[in-house]
XYZ file of N, CA and C in Angstrom:
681
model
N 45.843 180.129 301.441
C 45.796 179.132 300.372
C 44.596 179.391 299.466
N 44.750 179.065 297.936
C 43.955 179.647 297.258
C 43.579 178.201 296.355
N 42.270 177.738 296.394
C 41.922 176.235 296.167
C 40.391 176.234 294.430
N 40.888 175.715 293.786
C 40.011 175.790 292.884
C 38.857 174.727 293.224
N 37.457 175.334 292.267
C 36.350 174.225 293.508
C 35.405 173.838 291.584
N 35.374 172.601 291.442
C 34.460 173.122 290.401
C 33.315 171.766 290.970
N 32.291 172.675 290.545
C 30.591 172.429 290.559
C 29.879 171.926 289.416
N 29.279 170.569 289.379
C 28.301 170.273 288.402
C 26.964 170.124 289.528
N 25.570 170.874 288.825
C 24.037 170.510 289.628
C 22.987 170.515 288.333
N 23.478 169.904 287.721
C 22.910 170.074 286.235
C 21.743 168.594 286.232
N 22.705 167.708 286.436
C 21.923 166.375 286.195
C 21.237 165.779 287.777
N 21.196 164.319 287.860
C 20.797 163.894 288.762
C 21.738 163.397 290.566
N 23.186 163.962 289.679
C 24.145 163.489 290.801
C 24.606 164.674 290.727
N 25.072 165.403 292.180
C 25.744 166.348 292.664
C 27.452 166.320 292.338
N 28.147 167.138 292.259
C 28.804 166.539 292.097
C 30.213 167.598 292.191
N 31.246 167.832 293.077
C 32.251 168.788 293.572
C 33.476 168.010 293.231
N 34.615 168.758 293.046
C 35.661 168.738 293.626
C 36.184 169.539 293.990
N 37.421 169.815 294.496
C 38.248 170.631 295.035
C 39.849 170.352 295.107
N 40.311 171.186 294.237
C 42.046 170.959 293.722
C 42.933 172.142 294.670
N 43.404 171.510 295.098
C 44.803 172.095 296.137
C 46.371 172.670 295.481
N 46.094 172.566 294.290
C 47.728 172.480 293.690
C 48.352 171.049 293.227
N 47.725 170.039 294.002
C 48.415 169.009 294.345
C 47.629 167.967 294.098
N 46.340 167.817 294.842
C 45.611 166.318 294.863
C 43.974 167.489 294.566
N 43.072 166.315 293.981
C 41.601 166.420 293.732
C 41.321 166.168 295.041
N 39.962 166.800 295.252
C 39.167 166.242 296.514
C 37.966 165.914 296.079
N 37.270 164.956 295.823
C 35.780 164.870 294.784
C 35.167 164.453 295.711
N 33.540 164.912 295.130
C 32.660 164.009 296.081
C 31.455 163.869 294.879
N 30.583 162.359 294.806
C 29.811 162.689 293.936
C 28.739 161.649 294.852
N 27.223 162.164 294.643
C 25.993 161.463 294.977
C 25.148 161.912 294.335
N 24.068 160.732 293.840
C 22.791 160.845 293.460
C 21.912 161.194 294.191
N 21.473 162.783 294.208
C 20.362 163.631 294.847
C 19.325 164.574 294.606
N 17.857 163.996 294.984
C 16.973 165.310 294.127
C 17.625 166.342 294.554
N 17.471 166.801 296.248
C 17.646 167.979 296.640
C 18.808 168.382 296.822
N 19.916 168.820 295.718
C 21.159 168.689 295.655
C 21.356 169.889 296.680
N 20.595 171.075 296.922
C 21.245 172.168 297.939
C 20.852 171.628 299.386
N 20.230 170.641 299.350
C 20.610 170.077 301.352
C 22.208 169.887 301.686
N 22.715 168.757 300.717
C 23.782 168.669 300.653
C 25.246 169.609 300.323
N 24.891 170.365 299.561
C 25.572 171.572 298.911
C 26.804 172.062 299.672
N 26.408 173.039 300.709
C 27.286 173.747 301.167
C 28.027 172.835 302.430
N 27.481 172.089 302.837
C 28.259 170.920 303.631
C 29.592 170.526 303.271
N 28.908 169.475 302.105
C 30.509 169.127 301.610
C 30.980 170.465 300.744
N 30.733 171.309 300.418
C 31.758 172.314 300.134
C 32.806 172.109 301.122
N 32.123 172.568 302.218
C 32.955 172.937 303.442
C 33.872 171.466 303.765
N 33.464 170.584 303.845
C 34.035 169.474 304.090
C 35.445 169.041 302.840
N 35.038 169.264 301.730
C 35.966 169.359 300.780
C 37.142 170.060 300.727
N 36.971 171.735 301.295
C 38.138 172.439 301.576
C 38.496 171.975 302.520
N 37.990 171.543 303.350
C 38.721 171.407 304.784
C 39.983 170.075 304.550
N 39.344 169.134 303.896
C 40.353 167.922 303.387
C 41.486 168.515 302.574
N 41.173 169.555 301.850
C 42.440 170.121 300.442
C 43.115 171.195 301.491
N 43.300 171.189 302.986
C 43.863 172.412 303.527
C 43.580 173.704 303.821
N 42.076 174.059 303.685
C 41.902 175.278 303.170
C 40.381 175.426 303.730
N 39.092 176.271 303.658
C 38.300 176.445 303.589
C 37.372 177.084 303.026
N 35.563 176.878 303.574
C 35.038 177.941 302.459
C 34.991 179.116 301.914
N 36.047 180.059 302.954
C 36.513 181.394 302.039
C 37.631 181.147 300.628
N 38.159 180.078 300.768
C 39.201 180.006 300.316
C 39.736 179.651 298.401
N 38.180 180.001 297.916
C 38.515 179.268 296.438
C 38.531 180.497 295.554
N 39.768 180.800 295.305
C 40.055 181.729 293.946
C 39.403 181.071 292.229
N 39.122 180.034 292.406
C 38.867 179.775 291.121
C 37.544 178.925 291.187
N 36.271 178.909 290.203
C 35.157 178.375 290.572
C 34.773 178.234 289.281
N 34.718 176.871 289.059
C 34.696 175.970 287.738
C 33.285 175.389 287.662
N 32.452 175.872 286.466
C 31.175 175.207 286.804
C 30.488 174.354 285.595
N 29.944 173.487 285.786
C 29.119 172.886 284.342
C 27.790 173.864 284.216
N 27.879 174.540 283.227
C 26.560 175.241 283.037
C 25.924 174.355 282.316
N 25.333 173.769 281.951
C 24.109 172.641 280.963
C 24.421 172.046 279.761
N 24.204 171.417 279.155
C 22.400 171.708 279.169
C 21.818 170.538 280.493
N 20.631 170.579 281.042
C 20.681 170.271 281.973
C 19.209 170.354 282.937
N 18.605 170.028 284.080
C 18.018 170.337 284.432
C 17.534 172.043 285.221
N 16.563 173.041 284.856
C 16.373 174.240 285.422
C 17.120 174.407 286.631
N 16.528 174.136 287.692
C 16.968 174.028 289.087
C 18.422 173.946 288.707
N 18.775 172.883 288.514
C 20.084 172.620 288.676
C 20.831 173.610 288.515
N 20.983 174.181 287.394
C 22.065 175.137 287.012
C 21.588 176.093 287.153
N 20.733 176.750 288.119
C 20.538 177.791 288.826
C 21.150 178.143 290.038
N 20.969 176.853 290.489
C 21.720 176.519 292.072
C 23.775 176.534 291.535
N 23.657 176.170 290.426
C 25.694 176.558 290.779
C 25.933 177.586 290.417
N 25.039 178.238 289.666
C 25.113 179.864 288.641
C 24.910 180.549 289.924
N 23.926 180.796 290.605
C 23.938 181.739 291.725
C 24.830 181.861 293.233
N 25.043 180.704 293.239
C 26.077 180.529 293.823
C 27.453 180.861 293.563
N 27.901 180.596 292.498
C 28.970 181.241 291.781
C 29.388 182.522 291.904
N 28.317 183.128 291.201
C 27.984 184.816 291.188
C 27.751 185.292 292.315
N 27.422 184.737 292.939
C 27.556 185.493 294.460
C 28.784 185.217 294.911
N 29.272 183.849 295.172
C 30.939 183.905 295.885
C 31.544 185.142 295.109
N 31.863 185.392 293.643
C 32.663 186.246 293.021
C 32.207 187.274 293.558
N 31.161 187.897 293.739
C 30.346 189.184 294.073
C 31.574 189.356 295.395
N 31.129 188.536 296.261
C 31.635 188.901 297.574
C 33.482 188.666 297.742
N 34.156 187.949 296.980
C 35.634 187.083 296.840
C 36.319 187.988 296.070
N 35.546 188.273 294.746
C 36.577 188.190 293.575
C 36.968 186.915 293.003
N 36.520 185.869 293.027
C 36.816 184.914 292.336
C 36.612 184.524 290.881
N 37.681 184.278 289.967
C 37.386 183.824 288.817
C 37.237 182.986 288.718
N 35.530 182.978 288.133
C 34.817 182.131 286.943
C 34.811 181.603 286.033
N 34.924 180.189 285.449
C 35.239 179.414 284.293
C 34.151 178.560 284.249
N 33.025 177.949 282.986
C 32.365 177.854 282.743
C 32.945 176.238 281.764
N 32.284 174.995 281.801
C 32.250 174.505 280.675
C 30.606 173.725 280.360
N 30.237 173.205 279.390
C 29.217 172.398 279.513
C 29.495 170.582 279.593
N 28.463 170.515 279.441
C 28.366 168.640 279.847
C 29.322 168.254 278.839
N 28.944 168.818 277.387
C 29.509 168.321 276.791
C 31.109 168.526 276.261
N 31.490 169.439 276.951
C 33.032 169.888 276.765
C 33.529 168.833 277.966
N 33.179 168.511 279.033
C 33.630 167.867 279.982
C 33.732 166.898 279.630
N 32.465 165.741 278.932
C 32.500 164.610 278.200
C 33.708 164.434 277.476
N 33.717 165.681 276.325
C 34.533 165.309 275.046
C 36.435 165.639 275.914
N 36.255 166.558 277.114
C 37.662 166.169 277.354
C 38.127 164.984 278.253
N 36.722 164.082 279.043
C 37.533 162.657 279.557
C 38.208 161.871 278.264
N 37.732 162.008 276.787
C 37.967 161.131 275.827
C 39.230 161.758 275.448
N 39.668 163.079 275.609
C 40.794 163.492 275.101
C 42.360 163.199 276.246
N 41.269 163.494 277.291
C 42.338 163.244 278.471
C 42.647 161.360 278.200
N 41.679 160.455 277.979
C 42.408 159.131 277.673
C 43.089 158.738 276.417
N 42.734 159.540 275.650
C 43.122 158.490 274.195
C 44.750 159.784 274.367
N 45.723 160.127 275.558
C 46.634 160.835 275.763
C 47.977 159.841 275.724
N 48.902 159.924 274.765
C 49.922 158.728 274.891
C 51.031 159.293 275.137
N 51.825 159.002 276.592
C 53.045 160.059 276.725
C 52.865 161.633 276.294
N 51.502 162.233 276.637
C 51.570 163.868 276.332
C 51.123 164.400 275.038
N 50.957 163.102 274.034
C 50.756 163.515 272.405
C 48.990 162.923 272.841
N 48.655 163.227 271.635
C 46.951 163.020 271.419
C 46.661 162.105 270.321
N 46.016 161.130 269.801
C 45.460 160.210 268.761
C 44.378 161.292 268.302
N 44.848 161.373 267.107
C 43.550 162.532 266.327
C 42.145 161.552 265.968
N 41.286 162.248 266.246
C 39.913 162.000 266.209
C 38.744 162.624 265.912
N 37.689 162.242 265.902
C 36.376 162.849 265.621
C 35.757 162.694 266.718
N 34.990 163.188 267.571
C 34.196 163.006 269.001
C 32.907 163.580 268.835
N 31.959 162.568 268.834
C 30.668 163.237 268.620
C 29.892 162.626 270.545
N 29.394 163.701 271.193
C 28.882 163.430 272.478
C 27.875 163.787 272.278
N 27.221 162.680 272.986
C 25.284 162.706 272.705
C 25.045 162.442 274.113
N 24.173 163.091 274.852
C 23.428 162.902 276.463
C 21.915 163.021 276.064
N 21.287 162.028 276.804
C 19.480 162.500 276.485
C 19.102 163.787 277.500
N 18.366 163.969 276.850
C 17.907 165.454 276.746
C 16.372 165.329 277.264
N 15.491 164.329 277.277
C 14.252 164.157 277.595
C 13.487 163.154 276.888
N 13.000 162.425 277.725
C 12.525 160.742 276.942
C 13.372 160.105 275.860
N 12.734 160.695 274.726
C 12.990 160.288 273.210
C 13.823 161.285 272.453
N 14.348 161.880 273.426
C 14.927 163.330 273.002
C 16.680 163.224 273.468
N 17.543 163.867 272.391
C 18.656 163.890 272.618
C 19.784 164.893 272.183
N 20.496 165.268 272.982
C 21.454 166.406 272.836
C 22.968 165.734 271.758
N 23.271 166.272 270.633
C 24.457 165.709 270.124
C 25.309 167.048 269.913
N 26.628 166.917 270.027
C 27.443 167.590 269.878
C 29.092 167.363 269.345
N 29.753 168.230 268.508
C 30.904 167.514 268.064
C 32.280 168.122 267.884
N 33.154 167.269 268.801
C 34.458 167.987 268.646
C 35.529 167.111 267.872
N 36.741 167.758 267.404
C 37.608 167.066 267.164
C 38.531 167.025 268.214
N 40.082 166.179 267.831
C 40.911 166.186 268.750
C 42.395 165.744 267.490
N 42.689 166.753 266.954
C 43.832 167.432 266.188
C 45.014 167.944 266.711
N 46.546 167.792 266.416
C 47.633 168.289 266.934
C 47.715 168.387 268.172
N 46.886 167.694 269.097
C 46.876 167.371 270.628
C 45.895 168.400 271.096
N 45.166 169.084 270.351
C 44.273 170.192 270.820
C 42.675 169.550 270.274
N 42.335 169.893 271.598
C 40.467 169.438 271.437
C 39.483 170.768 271.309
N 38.955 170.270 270.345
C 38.012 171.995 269.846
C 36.816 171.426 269.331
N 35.466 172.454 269.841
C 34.274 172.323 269.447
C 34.296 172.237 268.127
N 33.284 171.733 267.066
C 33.389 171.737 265.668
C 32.120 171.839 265.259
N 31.058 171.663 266.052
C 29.649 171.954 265.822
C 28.964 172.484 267.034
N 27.930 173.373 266.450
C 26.954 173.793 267.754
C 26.053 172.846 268.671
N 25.685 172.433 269.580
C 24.867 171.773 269.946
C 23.695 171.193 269.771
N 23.041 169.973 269.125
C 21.826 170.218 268.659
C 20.776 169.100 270.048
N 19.472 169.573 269.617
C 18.601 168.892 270.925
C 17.527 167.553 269.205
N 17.497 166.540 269.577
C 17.391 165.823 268.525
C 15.963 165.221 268.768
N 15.377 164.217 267.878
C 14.879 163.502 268.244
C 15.194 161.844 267.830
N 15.405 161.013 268.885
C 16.238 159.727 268.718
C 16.247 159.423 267.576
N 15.373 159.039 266.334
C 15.777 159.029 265.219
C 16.581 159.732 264.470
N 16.817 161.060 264.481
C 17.289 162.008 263.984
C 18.932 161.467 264.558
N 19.042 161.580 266.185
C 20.575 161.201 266.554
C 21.006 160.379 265.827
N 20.014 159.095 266.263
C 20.805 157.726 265.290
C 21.426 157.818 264.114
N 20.432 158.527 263.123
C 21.533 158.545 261.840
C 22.325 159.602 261.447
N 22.697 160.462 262.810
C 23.067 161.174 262.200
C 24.972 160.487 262.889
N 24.782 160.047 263.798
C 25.685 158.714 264.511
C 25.851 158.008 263.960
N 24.948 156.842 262.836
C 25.205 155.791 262.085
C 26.110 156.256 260.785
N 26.403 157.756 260.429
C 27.395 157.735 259.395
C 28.273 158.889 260.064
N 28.725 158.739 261.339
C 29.920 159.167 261.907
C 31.062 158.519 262.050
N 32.090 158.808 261.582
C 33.253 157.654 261.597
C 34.065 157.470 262.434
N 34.047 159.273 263.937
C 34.853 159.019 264.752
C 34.452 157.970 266.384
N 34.471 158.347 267.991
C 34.469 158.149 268.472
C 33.172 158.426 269.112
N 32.321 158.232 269.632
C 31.127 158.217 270.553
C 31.279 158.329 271.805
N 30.967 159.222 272.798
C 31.020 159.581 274.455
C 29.494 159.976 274.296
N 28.814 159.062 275.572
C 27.970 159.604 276.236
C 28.279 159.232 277.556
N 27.014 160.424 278.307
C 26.761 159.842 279.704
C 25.649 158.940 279.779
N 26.778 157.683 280.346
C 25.377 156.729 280.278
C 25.540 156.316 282.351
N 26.127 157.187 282.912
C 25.807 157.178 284.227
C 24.036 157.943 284.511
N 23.908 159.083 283.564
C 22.907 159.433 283.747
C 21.400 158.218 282.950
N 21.580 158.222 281.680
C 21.064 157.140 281.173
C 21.780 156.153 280.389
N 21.581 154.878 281.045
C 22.247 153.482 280.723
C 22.061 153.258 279.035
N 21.194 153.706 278.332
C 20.684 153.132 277.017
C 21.446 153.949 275.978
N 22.580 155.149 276.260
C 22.695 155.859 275.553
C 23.488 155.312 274.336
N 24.070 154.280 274.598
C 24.784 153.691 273.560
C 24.205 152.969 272.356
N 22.950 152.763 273.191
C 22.170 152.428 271.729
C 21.571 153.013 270.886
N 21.454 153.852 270.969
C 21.992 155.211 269.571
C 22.955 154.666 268.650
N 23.659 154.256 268.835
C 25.221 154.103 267.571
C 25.682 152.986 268.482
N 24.893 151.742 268.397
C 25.313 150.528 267.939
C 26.809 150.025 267.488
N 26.757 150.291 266.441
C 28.118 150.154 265.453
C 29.267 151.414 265.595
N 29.241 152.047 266.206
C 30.252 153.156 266.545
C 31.398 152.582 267.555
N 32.237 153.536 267.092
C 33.090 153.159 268.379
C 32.749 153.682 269.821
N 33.129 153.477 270.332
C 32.186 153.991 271.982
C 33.574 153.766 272.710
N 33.674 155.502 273.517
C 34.520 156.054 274.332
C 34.731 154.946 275.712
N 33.785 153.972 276.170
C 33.987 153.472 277.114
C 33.629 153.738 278.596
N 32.979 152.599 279.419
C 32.692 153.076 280.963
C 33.238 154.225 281.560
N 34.739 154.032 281.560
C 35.496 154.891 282.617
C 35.247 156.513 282.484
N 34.861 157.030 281.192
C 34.633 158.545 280.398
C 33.360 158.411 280.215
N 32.514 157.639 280.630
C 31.064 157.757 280.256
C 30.304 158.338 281.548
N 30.620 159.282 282.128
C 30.179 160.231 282.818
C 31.114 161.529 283.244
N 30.187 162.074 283.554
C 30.919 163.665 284.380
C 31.652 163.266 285.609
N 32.745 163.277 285.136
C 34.181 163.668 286.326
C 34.574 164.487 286.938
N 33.795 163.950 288.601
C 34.413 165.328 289.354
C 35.665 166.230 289.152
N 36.723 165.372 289.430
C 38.160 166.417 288.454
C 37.993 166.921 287.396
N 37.776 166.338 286.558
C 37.393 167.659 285.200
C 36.448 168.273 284.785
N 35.700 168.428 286.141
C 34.764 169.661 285.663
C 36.013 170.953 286.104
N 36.786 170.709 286.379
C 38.024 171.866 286.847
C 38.810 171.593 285.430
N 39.411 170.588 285.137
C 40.521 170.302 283.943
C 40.089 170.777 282.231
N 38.480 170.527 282.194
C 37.642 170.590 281.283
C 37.875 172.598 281.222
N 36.903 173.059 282.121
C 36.757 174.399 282.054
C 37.883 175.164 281.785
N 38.993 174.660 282.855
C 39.969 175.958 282.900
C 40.942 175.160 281.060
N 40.954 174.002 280.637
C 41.128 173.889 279.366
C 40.554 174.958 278.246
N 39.046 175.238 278.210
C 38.875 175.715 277.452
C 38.831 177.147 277.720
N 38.960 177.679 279.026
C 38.725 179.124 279.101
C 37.804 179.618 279.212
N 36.912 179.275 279.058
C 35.587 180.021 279.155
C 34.651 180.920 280.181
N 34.762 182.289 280.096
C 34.663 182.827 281.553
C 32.899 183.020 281.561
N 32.294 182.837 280.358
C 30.868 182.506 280.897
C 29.947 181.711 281.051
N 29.661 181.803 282.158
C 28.376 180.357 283.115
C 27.499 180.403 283.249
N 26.823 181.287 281.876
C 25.775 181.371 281.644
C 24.806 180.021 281.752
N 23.692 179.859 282.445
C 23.057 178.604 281.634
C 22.626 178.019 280.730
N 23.441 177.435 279.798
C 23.300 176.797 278.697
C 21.713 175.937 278.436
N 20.661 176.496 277.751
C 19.530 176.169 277.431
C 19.462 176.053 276.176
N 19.278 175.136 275.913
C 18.776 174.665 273.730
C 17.244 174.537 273.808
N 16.906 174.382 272.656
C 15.624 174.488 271.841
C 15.321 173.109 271.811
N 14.131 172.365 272.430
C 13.610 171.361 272.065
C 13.165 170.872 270.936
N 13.368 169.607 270.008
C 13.768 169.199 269.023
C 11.556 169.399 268.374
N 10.900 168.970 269.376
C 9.400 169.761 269.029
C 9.206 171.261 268.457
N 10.036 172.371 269.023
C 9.851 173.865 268.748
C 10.756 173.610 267.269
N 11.831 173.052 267.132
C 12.328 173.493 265.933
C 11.661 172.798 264.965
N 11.309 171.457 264.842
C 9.913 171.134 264.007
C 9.018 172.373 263.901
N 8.445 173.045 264.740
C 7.736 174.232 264.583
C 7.886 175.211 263.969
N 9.034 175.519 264.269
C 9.846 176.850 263.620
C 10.313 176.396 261.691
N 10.497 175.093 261.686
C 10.548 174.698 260.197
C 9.620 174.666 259.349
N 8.304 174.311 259.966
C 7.054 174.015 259.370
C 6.968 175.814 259.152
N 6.843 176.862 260.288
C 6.567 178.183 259.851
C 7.239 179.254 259.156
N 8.515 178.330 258.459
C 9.510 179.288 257.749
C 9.070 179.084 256.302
């Protein structure tokens, strides 16, 4: 049996599943030391989906943006199962995962409600990551590069956005107050979903898991002032 496994260690909650063909197997907890826990419930996860830890042909990961550690620990891990398996690698970030719980709900009988999706996660204190997709002819696609902000900067750049708003506010509760007056994606999509860190990735294809690192919204002040 050949079991897809996808991995988020990016933020503050660990966070697996494991797809059988058939049913998800998720597990999610809030943990500094996410590799105590790690390879446990791996193992415990296949074992529930039929299968075990030799057993995952496919390895779905959130590369960042994110904490160091974190996405070191699923990147090397990764790359080593494939090293030793052959397993293919699919890659998405926080924010492709975000912007597809909003695509996976606003889904009516199989068609899509076209939209604008702008996903913002904080990034550090006063600091914030925005990013923006649409969701056209039932297909969801990046539409801007990622930027690392500073809360003023998000806000307005949110206060004259006309589509939909997703953050993770499992990681921080306040994120919505950024865009006030926006529409806002809602509790249920306002975090990383163990199942679609698998539904997200293998959606978009992406075979590299590289760790996604941006430029702090301080250095590019820097870099503006010296151009």
């Amino acid at each position: 049996m050949k079991l897809t496994l996808g991995v988020c260690t990016v933020g503050s909650f660990l966070k697996l599943s494991v797809y059988n063909g058939e049913r998800y197997f998720n597990f999610s907890k809030k943990i500094l030391n996410q590799e105590e826990l790690f390879f446990d419930k791996l193992g415990e996860l296949a074992g529930k989906a039929g299968g075990g830890f030799g057993d995952f042909g496919k390895i779905c990961v959130i590369n960042g943006p994110g904490r160091f550690t974190g996405m070191r620990i699923s990147y090397t891990f990764a790359r080593i199962y494939e090293a030793l398996s052959g397993a293919e690698l699919y890659g998405a970030s926080v924010f492709d995962a975000l912007a597809f719980n909003l695509y996976e709900k606003l889904s009516i009988g199989g068609r899509f409600r076209n939209a604008g999706v702008s996903v913002v996660c904080r990034a550090f204190k006063d600091e914030f990551y925005l990013c923006r997709y649409e969701i056209k002819k039932n297909t969801l696609r990046r539409v801007s590069e990622p930027l690392w902000l500073k809360a003023g900067e998000a806000a307005e750049k949110l206060r004259s956005f006309s589509g939909t708003v997703v953050g993770d506010s499992e990681e921080y509760g306040g994120i919505y107050g950024l865009s006030p007056s926006a529409e806002k994606a809602g509790a249920s999509v306002s975090l990383i979903k163990p199942e679609n860190i698998i539904k997200s990735a293998l959606y978009f294809k992406k075979r590299d898991i590289k760790p996604l690192y941006l430029k702090p919204a301080k250095y590019e002040d820097r870099d503006k002032k010296s151009s």
